[in-house]
Coordinates of C-alpha atoms in Angstrom, one line a residue:
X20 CA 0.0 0.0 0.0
X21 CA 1.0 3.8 0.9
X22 CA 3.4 3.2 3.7
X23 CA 5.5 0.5 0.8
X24 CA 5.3 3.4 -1.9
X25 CA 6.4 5.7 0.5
X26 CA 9.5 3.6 2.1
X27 CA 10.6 2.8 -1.2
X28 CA 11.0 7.0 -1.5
X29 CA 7.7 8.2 -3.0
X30 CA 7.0 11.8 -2.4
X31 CA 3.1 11.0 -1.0
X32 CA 0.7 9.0 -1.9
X33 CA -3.4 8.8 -2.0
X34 CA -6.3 7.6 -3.5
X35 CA -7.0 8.4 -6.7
X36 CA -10.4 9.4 -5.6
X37 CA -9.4 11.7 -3.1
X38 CA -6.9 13.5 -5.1
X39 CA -9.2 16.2 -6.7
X40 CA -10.2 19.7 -6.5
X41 CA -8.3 22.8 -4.7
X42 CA -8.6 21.4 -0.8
X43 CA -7.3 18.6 -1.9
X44 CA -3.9 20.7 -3.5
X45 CA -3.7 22.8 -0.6
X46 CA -3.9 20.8 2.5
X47 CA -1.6 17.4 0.7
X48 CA 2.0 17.3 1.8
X49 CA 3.2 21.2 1.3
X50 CA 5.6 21.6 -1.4
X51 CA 4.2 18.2 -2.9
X52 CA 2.4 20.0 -5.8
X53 CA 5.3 21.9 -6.9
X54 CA 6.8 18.2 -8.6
X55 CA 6.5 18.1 -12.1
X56 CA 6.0 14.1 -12.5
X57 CA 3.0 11.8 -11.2
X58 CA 3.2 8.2 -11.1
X59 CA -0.5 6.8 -11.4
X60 CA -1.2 3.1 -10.1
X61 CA -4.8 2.1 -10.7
X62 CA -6.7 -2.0 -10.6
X63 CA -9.2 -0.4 -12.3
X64 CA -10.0 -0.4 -15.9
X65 CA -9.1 3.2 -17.5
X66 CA -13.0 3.9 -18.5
X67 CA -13.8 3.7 -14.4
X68 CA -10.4 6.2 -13.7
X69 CA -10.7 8.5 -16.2
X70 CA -12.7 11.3 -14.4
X71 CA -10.4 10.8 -11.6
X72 CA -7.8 11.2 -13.7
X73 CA -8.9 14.3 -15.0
X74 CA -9.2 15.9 -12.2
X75 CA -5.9 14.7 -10.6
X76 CA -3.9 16.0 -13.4
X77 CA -6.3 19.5 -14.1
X78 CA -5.3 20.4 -10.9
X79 CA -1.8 19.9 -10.8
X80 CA 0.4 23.2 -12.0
X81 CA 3.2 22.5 -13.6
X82 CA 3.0 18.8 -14.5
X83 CA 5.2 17.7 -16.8
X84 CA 5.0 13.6 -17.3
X85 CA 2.9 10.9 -15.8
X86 CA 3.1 7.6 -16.4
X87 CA -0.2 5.6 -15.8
X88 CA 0.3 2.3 -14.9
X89 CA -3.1 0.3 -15.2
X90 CA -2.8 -3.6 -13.7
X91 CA -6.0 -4.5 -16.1
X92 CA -4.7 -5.9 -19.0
X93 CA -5.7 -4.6 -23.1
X94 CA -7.0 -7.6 -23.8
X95 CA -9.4 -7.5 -20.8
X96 CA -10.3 -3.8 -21.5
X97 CA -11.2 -5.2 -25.1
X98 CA -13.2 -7.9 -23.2
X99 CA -15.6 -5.4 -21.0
X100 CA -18.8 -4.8 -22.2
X101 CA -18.8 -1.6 -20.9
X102 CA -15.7 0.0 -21.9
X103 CA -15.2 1.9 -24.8
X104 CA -11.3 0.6 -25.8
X105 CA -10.3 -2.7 -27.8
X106 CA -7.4 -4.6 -27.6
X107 CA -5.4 -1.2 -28.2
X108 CA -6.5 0.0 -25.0
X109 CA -3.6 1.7 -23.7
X110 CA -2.6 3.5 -26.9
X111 CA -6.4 4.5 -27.5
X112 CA -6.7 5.7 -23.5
X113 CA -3.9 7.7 -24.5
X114 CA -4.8 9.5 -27.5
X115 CA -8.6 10.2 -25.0
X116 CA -6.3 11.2 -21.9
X117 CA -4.0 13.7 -24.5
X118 CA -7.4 15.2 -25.9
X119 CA -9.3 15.8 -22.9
X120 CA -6.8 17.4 -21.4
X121 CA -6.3 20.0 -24.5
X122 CA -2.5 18.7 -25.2
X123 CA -3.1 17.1 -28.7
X124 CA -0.6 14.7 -29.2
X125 CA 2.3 15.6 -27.8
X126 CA 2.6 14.1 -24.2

């Protein structure tokens, strides 16, 4: 869990879910949002994450990478009914993620 992540030398950690809007920025670790790179772990497919997502990295000022690691495979992204992605998933989420967020293609 956190306490592993944050042993091994990770800045913070928290929940996806509770990682959005401005009280969120302002009371998390000081100094913490001033890192330009997120690491994003997630057992969920991307579909289910993606508002989370959105609002994780919307609020963050000055983000320069993150790297999205997702433990559901492409093949069983292609395999929910409910999910938008085929067996490209990743690539596909990316190309969504990029587009939402106004960068085009360059991330």
């Amino acid at each position: 869990g956190a306490r592993v992540l944050l042993e091994a030398g990770a800045s913070g950690a928290v929940a996806l879910e509770q990682a959005q809007g401005r009280d969120f920025w302002e009371s998390f670790r000081p100094g913490f949002g001033a890192r330009n790179s997120v690491c994003v772990l997630t057992t969920r497919p991307l579909n289910e994450t993606h508002r989370h997502l959105m609002a994780l990295l919307q609020g963050w000022k000055g983000l320069q990478r993150c790297a999205i690691l997702c433990s559901v495979s492409e093949e069983a992204h292609a395999a929910l009914g409910s999910n938008p992605f085929s067996c490209e998933a990743f690539t596909e989420y990316r190309r969504l993620l990029l587009e939402d967020l106004g960068c085009g293609d360059e991330g």
